Amino acid sequence: MSDITQLENELLAAIASAKDEAGLEAVRVAALGKSGSVSALLKTLGAMTPDERKVQGPAINGLKERVGAAIATAKDALGSSALDARLNSETVDVTLPVREAPTETGRVHPISQVTDELTAIFADMGFAVAEGPDIETDDYNFTKLNFPEGHPAREMHDTFYFPQKPDGSRLLLRTHTSPVQVRTMLTQTPPIRVIIPGRTYRSDSDQTHTPMFHQVEGLVIDKGSHLGHLKWILEEFCKAFFEVDQVKMRFRPSFFPFTEPSLEVDIQCRRDKGEIRFGEGEDWLEILGCGMVHPNVLKNCGLDPAEYRGFAWGMGIDRIAMLKYGMNDLRAFFEADVRWLAHYGFRPLDFPTLAGGLSS
Ligand code: DAH
């Protein structure tokens, strides 16, 4: 057997036994690559006599072509069997249910939803949002709001205090959002129109109280502000928030150190088998406290009571959320139970707007 025939047999056997495309490529390089065996044979042609070349030339070139063709055929075969193998292993079960995207399965907590809803309503009336820290000074939480030292109203707040500092002062977890009224008046010049949603803290826990809860405060300071403005704002807010055409409200005299006069507001409702309907019925439900900002508070915040007047209100966000969406245990709000959130939560892409609907 000639060398050429023997080499051809060896190469064809190697091609036939290549298991995958990488193995076949190795055979191709070993035969037809720059220093491959067939290329080496081709290089010998240059040193041959013309007569030898006439015989060997077609023989070696024939070998090169046949090996090349065999590699091409094997490559095709390996390629399609690799595809077959992939198709066999990568099955798609078209009967499986479609999995929802995270934007579909995630839920917005009712507190965040209600905060967004009331922000949308007050923004439409020209209110900006103001914020303050959860950890407050006694001065901002009480003293500047006209709670004198030792005044019994301080005791009503069940305050969480931090340890006393060497100078005798102590920080606290704010018991209401009202200290942000002080912060706003100290840093902004009237006219002021802000709402202040945020977390508040009191040492209290039962079905309708949790140690951490949420309030939204409102504050308006201007030259001619009066109770009529306050009543209109609160009425418009309640209609928009509870999504009803009519609300009947009742203003009762009350007491807060930082307002004079002070009022508590009830809205008319009907209780129907555990459900509450607004805009009808004979029952009354308290929803907020409000009043004209006390002249002492204006003075404490650097404003002249002879020039400016203001009104303010404070409302429990958790409470109005429970009323609007029929949730009866406040503690569940903060238990982080995904089943509760899946039931009471809101779809993340349905952002509340007055135009597009608040809670649809
Ligand atoms: N800060 C009061 C509270 O937590 C609520 C409140 C009442 C706020 C009257 C006000 C207001 O701004 O005018 O009990």
Tab-separated table of C-alpha atoms and ligand atoms in Angstrom:
chain	number	residue	atom	x	y	z
A	1	MET	CA	0.000	0.000	0.000
A	2	SER	CA	1.390	3.399	-0.906
A	3	ASP	CA	2.060	5.999	1.780
A	4	ILE	CA	-0.726	8.144	0.353
A	5	THR	CA	-3.292	5.361	0.495
A	6	GLN	CA	-2.252	4.499	4.049
A	7	LEU	CA	-2.459	8.141	5.179
A	8	GLU	CA	-5.879	8.444	3.498
A	9	ASN	CA	-7.165	5.361	5.314
A	10	GLU	CA	-5.877	6.696	8.635
A	11	LEU	CA	-7.398	10.126	8.110
A	12	LEU	CA	-10.772	8.758	6.974
A	13	ALA	CA	-10.847	6.505	10.049
A	14	ALA	CA	-10.029	9.475	12.319
A	15	ILE	CA	-12.778	11.526	10.641
A	16	ALA	CA	-15.280	8.730	11.093
A	17	SER	CA	-14.496	8.332	14.763
A	18	ALA	CA	-14.617	12.068	15.652
A	19	LYS	CA	-17.340	12.367	18.290
A	20	ASP	CA	-18.096	16.046	18.025
A	21	GLU	CA	-17.270	19.160	16.063
A	22	ALA	CA	-14.249	19.976	18.242
A	23	GLY	CA	-12.778	16.493	17.675
A	24	LEU	CA	-13.332	16.814	13.926
A	25	GLU	CA	-11.643	20.199	13.889
A	26	ALA	CA	-8.585	18.647	15.564
A	27	VAL	CA	-8.416	16.050	12.762
A	28	ARG	CA	-8.716	18.813	10.131
A	29	VAL	CA	-5.853	20.786	11.671
A	30	ALA	CA	-3.689	17.658	11.933
A	31	ALA	CA	-4.278	16.892	8.232
A	32	LEU	CA	-4.876	20.122	6.350
A	33	GLY	CA	-3.531	22.722	8.808
A	34	LYS	CA	-0.250	24.564	8.150
A	35	SER	CA	1.869	21.781	9.601
A	36	GLY	CA	-0.627	19.013	8.942
A	37	SER	CA	0.275	15.665	7.352
A	38	VAL	CA	-1.382	16.370	3.959
A	39	SER	CA	0.165	19.837	3.810
A	40	ALA	CA	3.577	18.240	4.485
A	41	LEU	CA	3.074	15.895	1.540
A	42	LEU	CA	2.119	18.828	-0.715
A	43	LYS	CA	5.351	20.567	0.253
A	44	THR	CA	7.389	17.575	-1.056
A	45	LEU	CA	6.150	18.307	-4.629
A	46	GLY	CA	8.617	21.204	-4.997
A	47	ALA	CA	11.661	18.939	-4.662
A	48	MET	CA	10.433	16.309	-7.188
A	49	THR	CA	11.469	15.823	-10.798
A	50	PRO	CA	8.831	16.892	-13.358
A	51	ASP	CA	8.067	13.231	-14.116
A	52	GLU	CA	7.578	12.338	-10.458
A	53	ARG	CA	5.425	15.453	-9.957
A	54	LYS	CA	3.145	14.426	-12.846
A	55	VAL	CA	2.261	11.263	-10.953
A	56	GLN	CA	2.444	12.463	-7.330
A	57	GLY	CA	0.786	15.866	-7.928
A	58	PRO	CA	-2.687	14.545	-8.858
A	59	ALA	CA	-2.366	11.799	-6.207
A	60	ILE	CA	-1.585	14.173	-3.312
A	61	ASN	CA	-4.110	16.826	-4.476
A	62	GLY	CA	-6.711	14.065	-4.853
A	63	LEU	CA	-5.978	13.026	-1.245
A	64	LYS	CA	-6.370	16.632	-0.086
A	65	GLU	CA	-9.734	16.976	-1.825
A	66	ARG	CA	-11.136	13.666	-0.589
A	67	VAL	CA	-10.062	14.354	2.996
A	68	GLY	CA	-11.549	17.874	2.759
A	69	ALA	CA	-14.819	16.490	1.375
A	70	ALA	CA	-14.978	13.782	4.073
A	71	ILE	CA	-14.462	16.403	6.787
A	72	ALA	CA	-17.231	18.599	5.316
A	73	THR	CA	-19.670	15.678	5.204
A	74	ALA	CA	-18.798	14.626	8.757
A	75	LYS	CA	-19.201	18.223	9.960
A	76	ASP	CA	-22.705	18.421	8.523
A	77	ALA	CA	-23.641	15.143	10.144
A	78	LEU	CA	-22.208	16.104	13.551
A	79	GLY	CA	-23.914	19.519	13.385
A	80	SER	CA	-27.322	18.092	12.741
A	81	SER	CA	-26.938	15.392	15.373
A	82	ALA	CA	-25.876	18.075	17.897
A	83	LEU	CA	-29.029	19.999	17.022
A	84	ASP	CA	-31.106	16.827	17.367
A	85	ALA	CA	-29.576	16.219	20.801
A	86	ARG	CA	-30.387	19.785	21.906
A	87	LEU	CA	-33.912	19.556	20.587
A	88	ASN	CA	-34.374	16.306	22.475
A	89	SER	CA	-33.044	17.596	25.777
A	90	GLU	CA	-34.436	21.162	25.724
A	91	THR	CA	-38.119	20.527	25.886
A	92	VAL	CA	-40.670	23.306	26.388
A	93	ASP	CA	-43.838	22.256	28.139
A	94	VAL	CA	-46.422	24.455	26.456
A	95	THR	CA	-49.097	23.258	28.881
A	96	LEU	CA	-47.409	24.985	31.874
A	97	PRO	CA	-49.264	28.082	33.168
A	98	VAL	CA	-47.695	31.450	32.285
A	99	ARG	CA	-45.676	32.807	35.213
A	100	GLU	CA	-46.516	36.420	36.093
A	101	ALA	CA	-43.841	39.099	35.900
A	102	PRO	CA	-42.635	40.625	39.226
A	103	THR	CA	-44.478	43.847	38.385
A	104	GLU	CA	-47.669	41.764	38.317
A	105	THR	CA	-47.096	39.729	41.479
A	106	GLY	CA	-45.650	42.482	43.728
A	107	ARG	CA	-48.111	44.481	45.807
A	108	VAL	CA	-48.083	48.006	47.228
A	109	HIS	CA	-48.878	48.125	50.962
A	110	PRO	CA	-52.213	49.875	51.745
A	111	ILE	CA	-50.357	52.497	53.837
A	112	SER	CA	-48.188	53.437	50.844
A	113	GLN	CA	-51.254	53.391	48.610
A	114	VAL	CA	-53.278	55.655	50.918
A	115	THR	CA	-50.294	57.996	51.343
A	116	ASP	CA	-50.038	58.249	47.553
A	117	GLU	CA	-53.792	58.817	47.300
A	118	LEU	CA	-53.908	61.645	49.805
A	119	THR	CA	-50.749	63.201	48.374
A	120	ALA	CA	-52.430	63.232	44.945
A	121	ILE	CA	-55.545	64.898	46.395
A	122	PHE	CA	-53.682	67.601	48.322
A	123	ALA	CA	-51.180	68.179	45.502
A	124	ASP	CA	-54.173	68.990	43.322
A	125	MET	CA	-55.138	71.693	45.845
A	126	GLY	CA	-51.620	73.176	45.716
A	127	PHE	CA	-50.042	71.505	48.753
A	128	ALA	CA	-46.376	70.476	48.844
A	129	VAL	CA	-45.096	67.525	50.887
A	130	ALA	CA	-42.831	68.284	53.885
A	131	GLU	CA	-40.951	65.731	55.951
A	132	GLY	CA	-39.062	65.586	59.230
A	133	PRO	CA	-37.068	63.037	61.252
A	134	ASP	CA	-38.659	60.235	63.298
A	135	ILE	CA	-36.276	61.046	66.170
A	136	GLU	CA	-37.184	64.480	67.493
A	137	THR	CA	-36.230	66.876	70.231
A	138	ASP	CA	-38.564	67.436	73.153
A	139	ASP	CA	-38.521	71.095	72.124
A	140	TYR	CA	-39.994	70.503	68.639
A	141	ASN	CA	-42.328	67.667	69.627
A	142	PHE	CA	-43.765	69.518	72.643
A	143	THR	CA	-42.378	72.843	73.863
A	144	LYS	CA	-42.559	74.880	70.652
A	145	LEU	CA	-46.035	73.424	70.072
A	146	ASN	CA	-47.155	75.137	73.268
A	147	PHE	CA	-47.046	72.102	75.547
A	148	PRO	CA	-45.484	73.746	78.624
A	149	GLU	CA	-43.052	71.647	80.711
A	150	GLY	CA	-45.042	69.445	83.070
A	151	HIS	CA	-48.322	70.082	81.214
A	152	PRO	CA	-50.671	67.073	81.536
A	153	ALA	CA	-51.161	66.986	77.729
A	154	ARG	CA	-47.601	65.635	77.474
A	155	GLU	CA	-48.618	62.613	79.530
A	156	MET	CA	-51.383	61.763	77.056
A	157	HIS	CA	-48.828	60.973	74.379
A	158	ASP	CA	-47.217	57.834	75.945
A	159	THR	CA	-43.869	58.941	74.610
A	160	PHE	CA	-40.874	56.694	73.862
A	161	TYR	CA	-37.887	58.615	75.250
A	162	PHE	CA	-34.194	58.044	74.582
A	163	PRO	CA	-31.823	58.065	77.600
A	164	GLN	CA	-31.160	61.462	79.096
A	165	LYS	CA	-28.055	63.309	77.856
A	166	PRO	CA	-25.531	64.899	80.293
A	167	ASP	CA	-27.131	68.332	79.696
A	168	GLY	CA	-30.486	66.945	80.923
A	169	SER	CA	-32.170	66.965	77.475
A	170	ARG	CA	-33.479	63.789	75.886
A	171	LEU	CA	-34.518	62.883	72.378
A	172	LEU	CA	-37.738	61.019	71.676
A	173	LEU	CA	-39.567	59.185	68.912
A	174	ARG	CA	-41.993	61.799	67.623
A	175	THR	CA	-45.483	61.195	68.972
A	176	HIS	CA	-47.160	63.070	66.119
A	177	THR	CA	-46.249	64.730	62.797
A	178	SER	CA	-46.919	68.191	64.313
A	179	PRO	CA	-43.193	68.916	65.030
A	180	VAL	CA	-42.747	69.162	61.259
A	181	GLN	CA	-45.109	72.161	61.421
A	182	VAL	CA	-42.438	73.818	63.567
A	183	ARG	CA	-39.627	72.794	61.212
A	184	THR	CA	-41.577	74.130	58.230
A	185	MET	CA	-42.439	77.494	59.808
A	186	LEU	CA	-38.832	77.954	60.955
A	187	THR	CA	-37.452	77.424	57.442
A	188	GLN	CA	-40.116	78.695	55.010
A	189	THR	CA	-41.694	82.096	54.594
A	190	PRO	CA	-45.488	82.206	54.245
A	191	PRO	CA	-47.646	81.575	52.362
A	192	ILE	CA	-47.133	77.957	53.473
A	193	ARG	CA	-49.252	75.078	52.241
A	194	VAL	CA	-47.879	71.667	53.176
A	195	ILE	CA	-48.970	68.196	54.085
A	196	ILE	CA	-46.702	66.058	56.238
A	197	PRO	CA	-47.201	62.296	55.988
A	198	GLY	CA	-44.984	60.135	58.176
A	199	ARG	CA	-44.368	57.594	60.900
A	200	THR	CA	-45.242	58.386	64.509
A	201	TYR	CA	-44.747	56.440	67.752
A	202	ARG	CA	-46.577	55.910	71.016
A	203	SER	CA	-46.373	53.199	73.625
A	204	ASP	CA	-49.768	51.688	72.865
A	205	SER	CA	-50.915	48.377	71.353
A	206	ASP	CA	-54.347	46.850	70.729
A	207	GLN	CA	-56.642	46.120	67.784
A	208	THR	CA	-56.668	49.771	66.663
A	209	HIS	CA	-53.315	50.974	68.060
A	210	THR	CA	-49.762	49.947	67.226
A	211	PRO	CA	-46.580	51.437	68.761
A	212	MET	CA	-45.664	52.760	65.309
A	213	PHE	CA	-48.421	54.285	63.219
A	214	HIS	CA	-48.824	56.899	60.505
A	215	GLN	CA	-50.224	60.392	60.467
A	216	VAL	CA	-50.687	63.087	57.909
A	217	GLU	CA	-50.509	66.645	59.097
A	218	GLY	CA	-51.708	69.666	57.136
A	219	LEU	CA	-50.519	73.227	57.638
A	220	VAL	CA	-51.572	76.458	55.966
A	221	ILE	CA	-50.098	79.825	56.981
A	222	ASP	CA	-51.113	83.013	55.221
A	223	LYS	CA	-52.376	86.497	55.974
A	224	GLY	CA	-56.102	85.866	55.728
A	225	SER	CA	-56.446	82.129	56.494
A	226	HIS	CA	-59.588	81.234	58.418
A	227	LEU	CA	-61.682	78.274	59.563
A	228	GLY	CA	-63.880	78.482	56.455
A	229	HIS	CA	-60.854	77.577	54.304
A	230	LEU	CA	-60.050	74.683	56.616
A	231	LYS	CA	-63.604	73.321	56.443
A	232	TRP	CA	-63.660	73.520	52.649
A	233	ILE	CA	-60.297	71.767	52.306
A	234	LEU	CA	-61.303	68.948	54.654
A	235	GLU	CA	-64.650	68.480	52.953
A	236	GLU	CA	-63.097	68.345	49.490
A	237	PHE	CA	-60.476	65.949	50.778
A	238	CYS	CA	-63.037	63.570	52.299
A	239	LYS	CA	-65.174	63.520	49.131
A	240	ALA	CA	-62.158	62.781	46.940
A	241	PHE	CA	-60.604	60.269	49.319
A	242	PHE	CA	-63.730	58.237	50.076
A	243	GLU	CA	-64.786	58.609	46.422
A	244	VAL	CA	-68.293	59.886	47.221
A	245	ASP	CA	-70.253	62.917	45.935
A	246	GLN	CA	-71.416	64.059	49.365
A	247	VAL	CA	-70.010	63.961	52.877
A	248	LYS	CA	-71.588	65.413	55.955
A	249	MET	CA	-69.033	66.577	58.484
A	250	ARG	CA	-69.439	67.657	62.086
A	251	PHE	CA	-66.949	69.971	63.803
A	252	ARG	CA	-66.857	69.560	67.603
A	253	PRO	CA	-64.936	71.819	70.009
A	254	SER	CA	-61.878	70.100	71.435
A	255	PHE	CA	-58.494	70.869	72.919
A	256	PHE	CA	-54.959	70.709	71.514
A	257	PRO	CA	-52.246	72.918	73.038
A	258	PHE	CA	-51.079	74.076	69.587
A	259	THR	CA	-54.425	75.226	68.189
A	260	GLU	CA	-57.009	77.773	69.335
A	261	PRO	CA	-59.829	77.146	68.719
A	262	SER	CA	-59.364	73.364	68.444
A	263	LEU	CA	-61.851	71.068	66.772
A	264	GLU	CA	-62.437	67.407	66.208
A	265	VAL	CA	-64.066	66.329	62.977
A	266	ASP	CA	-66.557	63.497	62.528
A	267	ILE	CA	-67.955	62.311	59.231
A	268	GLN	CA	-71.399	60.888	58.783
A	269	CYS	CA	-71.607	57.238	57.923
A	270	ARG	CA	-73.776	54.157	58.005
A	271	ARG	CA	-72.528	50.926	59.574
A	272	ASP	CA	-73.902	47.982	57.709
A	273	LYS	CA	-72.957	44.460	58.877
A	274	GLY	CA	-69.407	45.475	59.664
A	275	GLU	CA	-69.140	47.628	56.555
A	276	ILE	CA	-69.014	51.401	56.735
A	277	ARG	CA	-70.594	53.603	54.066
A	278	PHE	CA	-69.883	57.303	53.844
A	279	GLY	CA	-72.140	60.093	52.640
A	280	GLU	CA	-75.234	58.460	54.211
A	281	GLY	CA	-76.593	57.099	57.499
A	282	GLU	CA	-76.961	58.336	61.073
A	283	ASP	CA	-73.659	57.394	62.673
A	284	TRP	CA	-70.666	59.659	63.166
A	285	LEU	CA	-67.058	58.646	62.946
A	286	GLU	CA	-64.166	60.731	64.249
A	287	ILE	CA	-61.425	61.115	61.667
A	288	LEU	CA	-59.183	64.025	62.618
A	289	GLY	CA	-58.193	66.901	64.886
A	290	CYS	CA	-57.670	70.442	63.659
A	291	GLY	CA	-57.766	74.113	64.520
A	292	MET	CA	-56.294	77.568	64.044
A	293	VAL	CA	-52.563	77.596	64.830
A	294	HIS	CA	-52.113	78.998	68.354
A	295	PRO	CA	-50.476	82.487	68.417
A	296	ASN	CA	-47.837	81.112	70.828
A	297	VAL	CA	-46.828	78.510	68.225
A	298	LEU	CA	-46.525	81.187	65.530
A	299	LYS	CA	-44.341	83.242	67.896
A	300	ASN	CA	-42.226	80.203	68.853
A	301	CYS	CA	-41.585	79.654	65.139
A	302	GLY	CA	-40.576	83.242	64.408
A	303	LEU	CA	-43.860	84.407	62.841
A	304	ASP	CA	-45.753	87.512	63.945
A	305	PRO	CA	-49.336	86.530	64.975
A	306	ALA	CA	-50.459	90.075	64.127
A	307	GLU	CA	-49.435	89.462	60.518
A	308	TYR	CA	-50.023	85.762	59.927
A	309	ARG	CA	-52.715	83.252	60.768
A	310	GLY	CA	-52.808	79.603	60.016
A	311	PHE	CA	-54.704	76.403	60.425
A	312	ALA	CA	-53.594	72.820	60.797
A	313	TRP	CA	-54.981	69.338	61.038
A	314	GLY	CA	-53.738	65.883	61.908
A	315	MET	CA	-55.212	62.607	60.784
A	316	GLY	CA	-54.317	58.929	61.236
A	317	ILE	CA	-53.370	57.416	57.868
A	318	ASP	CA	-53.802	53.859	59.152
A	319	ARG	CA	-57.247	54.737	60.455
A	320	ILE	CA	-58.540	56.225	57.197
A	321	ALA	CA	-56.985	53.291	55.302
A	322	MET	CA	-58.870	50.845	57.543
A	323	LEU	CA	-62.099	52.795	57.022
A	324	LYS	CA	-61.775	53.052	53.269
A	325	TYR	CA	-60.665	49.498	52.561
A	326	GLY	CA	-62.522	47.630	55.307
A	327	MET	CA	-59.513	46.265	57.172
A	328	ASN	CA	-60.328	45.783	60.839
A	329	ASP	CA	-57.108	44.823	62.606
A	330	LEU	CA	-54.340	47.415	62.497
A	331	ARG	CA	-51.741	44.972	63.809
A	332	ALA	CA	-51.989	42.957	60.565
A	333	PHE	CA	-50.627	46.010	58.726
A	334	PHE	CA	-47.206	45.473	60.212
A	335	GLU	CA	-46.947	41.684	60.348
A	336	ALA	CA	-45.443	41.431	56.836
A	337	ASP	CA	-47.644	38.448	55.938
A	338	VAL	CA	-47.519	38.069	52.145
A	339	ARG	CA	-50.973	36.462	52.083
A	340	TRP	CA	-52.430	39.568	53.738
A	341	LEU	CA	-50.512	41.794	51.329
A	342	ALA	CA	-51.637	39.762	48.315
A	343	HIS	CA	-55.236	40.279	49.473
A	344	TYR	CA	-55.186	43.923	50.609
A	345	GLY	CA	-52.252	45.259	48.556
A	346	PHE	CA	-52.442	47.286	45.354
A	347	ARG	CA	-51.042	46.657	41.904
A	348	PRO	CA	-47.741	48.522	41.592
A	349	LEU	CA	-48.364	50.084	38.216
A	350	ASP	CA	-51.791	51.515	39.115
A	351	PHE	CA	-50.456	54.739	40.609
A	352	PRO	CA	-53.294	56.792	42.140
A	353	THR	CA	-54.152	60.065	40.392
A	354	LEU	CA	-57.261	62.198	40.559
A	355	ALA	CA	-57.686	62.034	36.804
A	356	GLY	CA	-57.014	58.315	36.420
A	357	GLY	CA	-58.832	57.198	39.576
A	358	LEU	CA	-57.513	56.809	43.105
A	359	SER	CA	-58.124	53.189	43.919
A	360	SER	CA	-59.411	51.576	40.735
B	1	DAH	N1	-51.063	66.098	66.726
B	1	DAH	C1	-52.378	65.688	67.126
B	1	DAH	C2	-52.359	64.279	67.657
B	1	DAH	O1	-51.483	63.524	67.306
B	1	DAH	C3	-53.340	65.751	65.969
B	1	DAH	C4	-53.592	67.150	65.532
B	1	DAH	C5	-54.681	67.827	66.067
B	1	DAH	C6	-52.781	67.795	64.632
B	1	DAH	C7	-54.945	69.128	65.716
B	1	DAH	C8	-53.031	69.106	64.249
B	1	DAH	C9	-54.125	69.753	64.808
B	1	DAH	O2	-52.277	69.770	63.381
B	1	DAH	O3	-54.369	71.042	64.442
B	1	DAH	O4	-53.179	63.910	68.430
